[in-house]
Structures are given as structure tokens and as C-alpha cells.
């Protein structure tokens, strides 16, 4: 059983804060009876929210129950396999190798050797050459635009 945090005063304080805020926000655009009704509903909602918050805080702050020494084989069987500790060996060395390689940039010779070994050739597209005069191009644009 969990113990609740604080006292009922916290609930009433939260409820009254919700009541006052809701009443003043609602009174400017509603009738007095509507504002009071909404303020009363806000009091109940804030009161319940504070109750739930106190319950959660009490659950979090509660000390774990004291457990006796486990002697029973059945209890040991229940506990066995409930937790999994995963340790991946060798990942740290591979990560260090990757980081060291990234920090030390390979020389130009090494880059060329690896490019030749992998069969990589950079793309060399043909260069565009102007065959027409600028005045001819301007005439074509004027003709197509209809001016």
C-alpha cells in the first residue's frame, strides 16, 4: 500500500486556485451563474488532479518493501531470466578503429590507390559550347515570347 504525499490541504489549495482562475477568466464573457458553475467544475477537476498527483508522488517516494533472504528454489527459478545483461565484446575496438581512421586523413597517394583498386573513375561530362551568337539567341527568345 502506498502512502500519499502531503495532506488534503494541497487538494483544497489546488481546487481554490482553479476556482479563482476559472471564475475570473469566465466572468468577463459569461453570466454570473455560468461563471460560478464553471468555477465549481474547475474546483472539482483541480481537486481530483491534485489527488492524483499526490498519489503518484507518494508512490514514487515510497520506500521499496523489505525483502527477506531468498532460500526457496522456486523463487530463484522465478527470478532467473527476468533480467538480461547484454554485453557486446569487440564493439569498442571497432569503434576506436573507425574514429582513428576518420581523424587521420589518408594521403593523396593512398586515395589514388584505393580509387584504382575499386575501379572508380570520376565522371567527365562533355563541356557545353556555344554555337550561336548572343543576338540570335535573343531573337529566338523574343520570337517565342511573342514580343
PDB file of C-alpha atoms in Angstrom:
ATOM      1  CA  UNK A   1       0.000   0.000   0.000  1.00  0.00           C
ATOM      2  CA  UNK A   2       1.378   3.383  -0.919  1.00  0.00           C
ATOM      3  CA  UNK A   3       1.387   6.370   1.332  1.00  0.00           C
ATOM      4  CA  UNK A   4       0.025   9.637  -0.030  1.00  0.00           C
ATOM      5  CA  UNK A   5       2.235  12.682  -0.165  1.00  0.00           C
ATOM      6  CA  UNK A   6       1.118  15.751   1.810  1.00  0.00           C
ATOM      7  CA  UNK A   7      -2.383  16.353   3.113  1.00  0.00           C
ATOM      8  CA  UNK A   8      -5.844  17.290   1.877  1.00  0.00           C
ATOM      9  CA  UNK A   9      -4.860  20.952   2.188  1.00  0.00           C
ATOM     10  CA  UNK A  10      -2.916  20.562  -1.049  1.00  0.00           C
ATOM     11  CA  UNK A  11      -6.082  19.355  -2.791  1.00  0.00           C
ATOM     12  CA  UNK A  12      -8.154  22.264  -1.462  1.00  0.00           C
ATOM     13  CA  UNK A  13      -5.450  24.769  -2.364  1.00  0.00           C
ATOM     14  CA  UNK A  14      -5.269  23.460  -5.933  1.00  0.00           C
ATOM     15  CA  UNK A  15      -9.075  23.451  -6.158  1.00  0.00           C
ATOM     16  CA  UNK A  16      -9.376  27.036  -4.935  1.00  0.00           C
ATOM     17  CA  UNK A  17      -6.670  28.201  -7.351  1.00  0.00           C
ATOM     18  CA  UNK A  18      -8.554  26.534 -10.215  1.00  0.00           C
ATOM     19  CA  UNK A  19     -11.839  28.047  -8.999  1.00  0.00           C
ATOM     20  CA  UNK A  20     -10.476  31.596  -8.807  1.00  0.00           C
ATOM     21  CA  UNK A  21      -8.651  31.470 -12.140  1.00  0.00           C
ATOM     22  CA  UNK A  22     -11.625  29.956 -13.958  1.00  0.00           C
ATOM     23  CA  UNK A  23     -14.101  32.375 -12.388  1.00  0.00           C
ATOM     24  CA  UNK A  24     -12.167  35.479 -13.366  1.00  0.00           C
ATOM     25  CA  UNK A  25     -11.463  34.221 -16.877  1.00  0.00           C
ATOM     26  CA  UNK A  26     -15.092  33.202 -17.372  1.00  0.00           C
ATOM     27  CA  UNK A  27     -16.789  36.200 -15.710  1.00  0.00           C
ATOM     28  CA  UNK A  28     -15.674  38.681 -18.355  1.00  0.00           C
ATOM     29  CA  UNK A  29     -17.627  36.932 -21.123  1.00  0.00           C
ATOM     30  CA  UNK A  30     -20.414  34.981 -19.317  1.00  0.00           C
ATOM     31  CA  UNK A  31     -23.254  35.469 -16.892  1.00  0.00           C
ATOM     32  CA  UNK A  32     -22.581  35.192 -13.162  1.00  0.00           C
ATOM     33  CA  UNK A  33     -24.385  31.851 -12.872  1.00  0.00           C
ATOM     34  CA  UNK A  34     -22.428  30.355 -15.780  1.00  0.00           C
ATOM     35  CA  UNK A  35     -19.144  31.624 -14.348  1.00  0.00           C
ATOM     36  CA  UNK A  36     -19.947  30.153 -10.916  1.00  0.00           C
ATOM     37  CA  UNK A  37     -20.924  26.813 -12.453  1.00  0.00           C
ATOM     38  CA  UNK A  38     -17.703  26.645 -14.445  1.00  0.00           C
ATOM     39  CA  UNK A  39     -15.677  27.703 -11.410  1.00  0.00           C
ATOM     40  CA  UNK A  40     -17.287  24.926  -9.335  1.00  0.00           C
ATOM     41  CA  UNK A  41     -16.494  22.363 -12.009  1.00  0.00           C
ATOM     42  CA  UNK A  42     -12.922  23.664 -12.194  1.00  0.00           C
ATOM     43  CA  UNK A  43     -12.640  23.282  -8.407  1.00  0.00           C
ATOM     44  CA  UNK A  44     -13.646  19.613  -8.659  1.00  0.00           C
ATOM     45  CA  UNK A  45     -11.286  18.919 -11.565  1.00  0.00           C
ATOM     46  CA  UNK A  46      -8.310  20.627  -9.909  1.00  0.00           C
ATOM     47  CA  UNK A  47      -9.106  18.875  -6.609  1.00  0.00           C
ATOM     48  CA  UNK A  48      -9.055  15.476  -8.340  1.00  0.00           C
ATOM     49  CA  UNK A  49      -5.896  16.322 -10.294  1.00  0.00           C
ATOM     50  CA  UNK A  50      -4.132  17.261  -7.065  1.00  0.00           C
ATOM     51  CA  UNK A  51      -5.332  13.991  -5.517  1.00  0.00           C
ATOM     52  CA  UNK A  52      -3.880  12.001  -8.425  1.00  0.00           C
ATOM     53  CA  UNK A  53      -0.647  13.993  -8.270  1.00  0.00           C
ATOM     54  CA  UNK A  54      -0.334  13.326  -4.513  1.00  0.00           C
ATOM     55  CA  UNK A  55      -0.922   9.618  -5.119  1.00  0.00           C
ATOM     56  CA  UNK A  56       1.765   9.456  -7.821  1.00  0.00           C
ATOM     57  CA  UNK A  57       4.292  11.392  -5.731  1.00  0.00           C
ATOM     58  CA  UNK A  58       3.566   9.129  -2.752  1.00  0.00           C
ATOM     59  CA  UNK A  59       4.099   6.073  -4.932  1.00  0.00           C
ATOM     60  CA  UNK A  60       7.405   7.427  -6.257  1.00  0.00           C
ATOM     61  CA  UNK A  61       8.730   8.453  -2.852  1.00  0.00           C
ATOM     62  CA  UNK A  62       7.611   5.254  -1.088  1.00  0.00           C
ATOM     63  CA  UNK A  63      10.459   3.088   0.057  1.00  0.00           C
ATOM     64  CA  UNK A  64      10.590  -0.365  -1.538  1.00  0.00           C
ATOM     65  CA  UNK A  65       9.288  -3.185   0.660  1.00  0.00           C
ATOM     66  CA  UNK A  66      11.931  -5.086   2.545  1.00  0.00           C
ATOM     67  CA  UNK A  67      12.585  -8.470   1.053  1.00  0.00           C
ATOM     68  CA  UNK A  68      13.853 -11.393   3.067  1.00  0.00           C
ATOM     69  CA  UNK A  69      16.709 -13.626   2.050  1.00  0.00           C
ATOM     70  CA  UNK A  70      15.739 -15.850  -0.856  1.00  0.00           C
ATOM     71  CA  UNK A  71      16.120 -19.522   0.097  1.00  0.00           C
ATOM     72  CA  UNK A  72      13.398 -21.169  -1.889  1.00  0.00           C
ATOM     73  CA  UNK A  73      14.394 -22.820  -5.175  1.00  0.00           C
ATOM     74  CA  UNK A  74      11.045 -21.826  -6.733  1.00  0.00           C
ATOM     75  CA  UNK A  75      11.651 -18.147  -6.058  1.00  0.00           C
ATOM     76  CA  UNK A  76      15.139 -18.423  -7.516  1.00  0.00           C
ATOM     77  CA  UNK A  77      13.650 -20.009 -10.654  1.00  0.00           C
ATOM     78  CA  UNK A  78      11.175 -17.103 -10.950  1.00  0.00           C
ATOM     79  CA  UNK A  79      13.948 -14.527 -10.672  1.00  0.00           C
ATOM     80  CA  UNK A  80      16.260 -16.316 -13.096  1.00  0.00           C
ATOM     81  CA  UNK A  81      15.914 -14.892 -16.591  1.00  0.00           C
ATOM     82  CA  UNK A  82      13.959 -11.826 -15.501  1.00  0.00           C
ATOM     83  CA  UNK A  83      16.888  -9.538 -16.232  1.00  0.00           C
ATOM     84  CA  UNK A  84      19.080  -9.572 -19.295  1.00  0.00           C
ATOM     85  CA  UNK A  85      22.580  -8.141 -19.279  1.00  0.00           C
ATOM     86  CA  UNK A  86      23.788  -7.697 -22.822  1.00  0.00           C
ATOM     87  CA  UNK A  87      27.471  -7.023 -23.405  1.00  0.00           C
ATOM     88  CA  UNK A  88      28.799  -6.897 -26.928  1.00  0.00           C
ATOM     89  CA  UNK A  89      32.501  -7.557 -26.910  1.00  0.00           C
ATOM     90  CA  UNK A  90      34.738  -6.187 -29.617  1.00  0.00           C
ATOM     91  CA  UNK A  91      32.498  -3.260 -30.494  1.00  0.00           C
ATOM     92  CA  UNK A  92      34.723  -0.821 -28.679  1.00  0.00           C
ATOM     93  CA  UNK A  93      37.798  -1.804 -30.686  1.00  0.00           C
ATOM     94  CA  UNK A  94      35.975  -1.446 -33.982  1.00  0.00           C
ATOM     95  CA  UNK A  95      34.617   1.932 -32.929  1.00  0.00           C
ATOM     96  CA  UNK A  96      38.081   3.129 -31.940  1.00  0.00           C
ATOM     97  CA  UNK A  97      39.459   1.999 -35.320  1.00  0.00           C
ATOM     98  CA  UNK A  98      36.748   3.911 -37.159  1.00  0.00           C
ATOM     99  CA  UNK A  99      37.357   7.047 -35.117  1.00  0.00           C
ATOM    100  CA  UNK A 100      41.123   6.843 -35.564  1.00  0.00           C
ATOM    101  CA  UNK A 101      40.712   6.391 -39.327  1.00  0.00           C
ATOM    102  CA  UNK A 102      38.376   9.374 -39.507  1.00  0.00           C
ATOM    103  CA  UNK A 103      40.806  11.569 -37.566  1.00  0.00           C
ATOM    104  CA  UNK A 104      43.864  10.712 -39.629  1.00  0.00           C
ATOM    105  CA  UNK A 105      43.136  11.679 -43.212  1.00  0.00           C
ATOM    106  CA  UNK A 106      44.690   9.364 -45.789  1.00  0.00           C
ATOM    107  CA  UNK A 107      47.290  10.888 -48.093  1.00  0.00           C
ATOM    108  CA  UNK A 108      46.626  11.600 -51.780  1.00  0.00           C
ATOM    109  CA  UNK A 109      48.631   8.541 -52.852  1.00  0.00           C
ATOM    110  CA  UNK A 110      46.521   6.262 -50.716  1.00  0.00           C
ATOM    111  CA  UNK A 111      43.343   7.851 -52.089  1.00  0.00           C
ATOM    112  CA  UNK A 112      44.516   7.272 -55.659  1.00  0.00           C
ATOM    113  CA  UNK A 113      45.489   3.678 -54.915  1.00  0.00           C
ATOM    114  CA  UNK A 114      42.120   2.889 -53.378  1.00  0.00           C
ATOM    115  CA  UNK A 115      40.330   4.566 -56.305  1.00  0.00           C
ATOM    116  CA  UNK A 116      42.287   2.493 -58.843  1.00  0.00           C
ATOM    117  CA  UNK A 117      41.722  -0.711 -56.856  1.00  0.00           C
ATOM    118  CA  UNK A 118      37.980  -0.181 -56.667  1.00  0.00           C
ATOM    119  CA  UNK A 119      37.679   0.740 -60.353  1.00  0.00           C
ATOM    120  CA  UNK A 120      36.284   4.165 -59.637  1.00  0.00           C
ATOM    121  CA  UNK A 121      36.552   6.763 -62.369  1.00  0.00           C
ATOM    122  CA  UNK A 122      35.224  10.268 -61.915  1.00  0.00           C
ATOM    123  CA  UNK A 123      32.562  11.386 -64.331  1.00  0.00           C
ATOM    124  CA  UNK A 124      33.856  13.700 -67.060  1.00  0.00           C
ATOM    125  CA  UNK A 125      30.830  15.139 -68.852  1.00  0.00           C
ATOM    126  CA  UNK A 126      31.360  16.942 -72.156  1.00  0.00           C
ATOM    127  CA  UNK A 127      31.503  20.717 -71.894  1.00  0.00           C
ATOM    128  CA  UNK A 128      28.727  22.715 -73.453  1.00  0.00           C
ATOM    129  CA  UNK A 129      29.931  25.015 -76.201  1.00  0.00           C
ATOM    130  CA  UNK A 130      28.032  27.981 -77.515  1.00  0.00           C
ATOM    131  CA  UNK A 131      27.396  27.605 -81.207  1.00  0.00           C
ATOM    132  CA  UNK A 132      25.112  30.570 -81.736  1.00  0.00           C
ATOM    133  CA  UNK A 133      25.657  34.250 -81.354  1.00  0.00           C
ATOM    134  CA  UNK A 134      24.054  36.040 -78.404  1.00  0.00           C
ATOM    135  CA  UNK A 135      21.965  38.198 -80.766  1.00  0.00           C
ATOM    136  CA  UNK A 136      20.485  35.106 -82.435  1.00  0.00           C
ATOM    137  CA  UNK A 137      19.538  33.688 -79.043  1.00  0.00           C
ATOM    138  CA  UNK A 138      17.893  36.970 -78.065  1.00  0.00           C
ATOM    139  CA  UNK A 139      15.883  36.932 -81.331  1.00  0.00           C
ATOM    140  CA  UNK A 140      14.729  33.374 -80.617  1.00  0.00           C
ATOM    141  CA  UNK A 141      13.605  34.280 -77.103  1.00  0.00           C
ATOM    142  CA  UNK A 142      11.715  37.343 -78.391  1.00  0.00           C
ATOM    143  CA  UNK A 143      10.051  35.223 -81.067  1.00  0.00           C
ATOM    144  CA  UNK A 144       8.969  32.535 -78.575  1.00  0.00           C
ATOM    145  CA  UNK A 145       7.695  35.069 -76.020  1.00  0.00           C
ATOM    146  CA  UNK A 146       5.631  36.778 -78.718  1.00  0.00           C
ATOM    147  CA  UNK A 147       7.111  40.258 -78.401  1.00  0.00           C
TER     148      UNK A 147
END
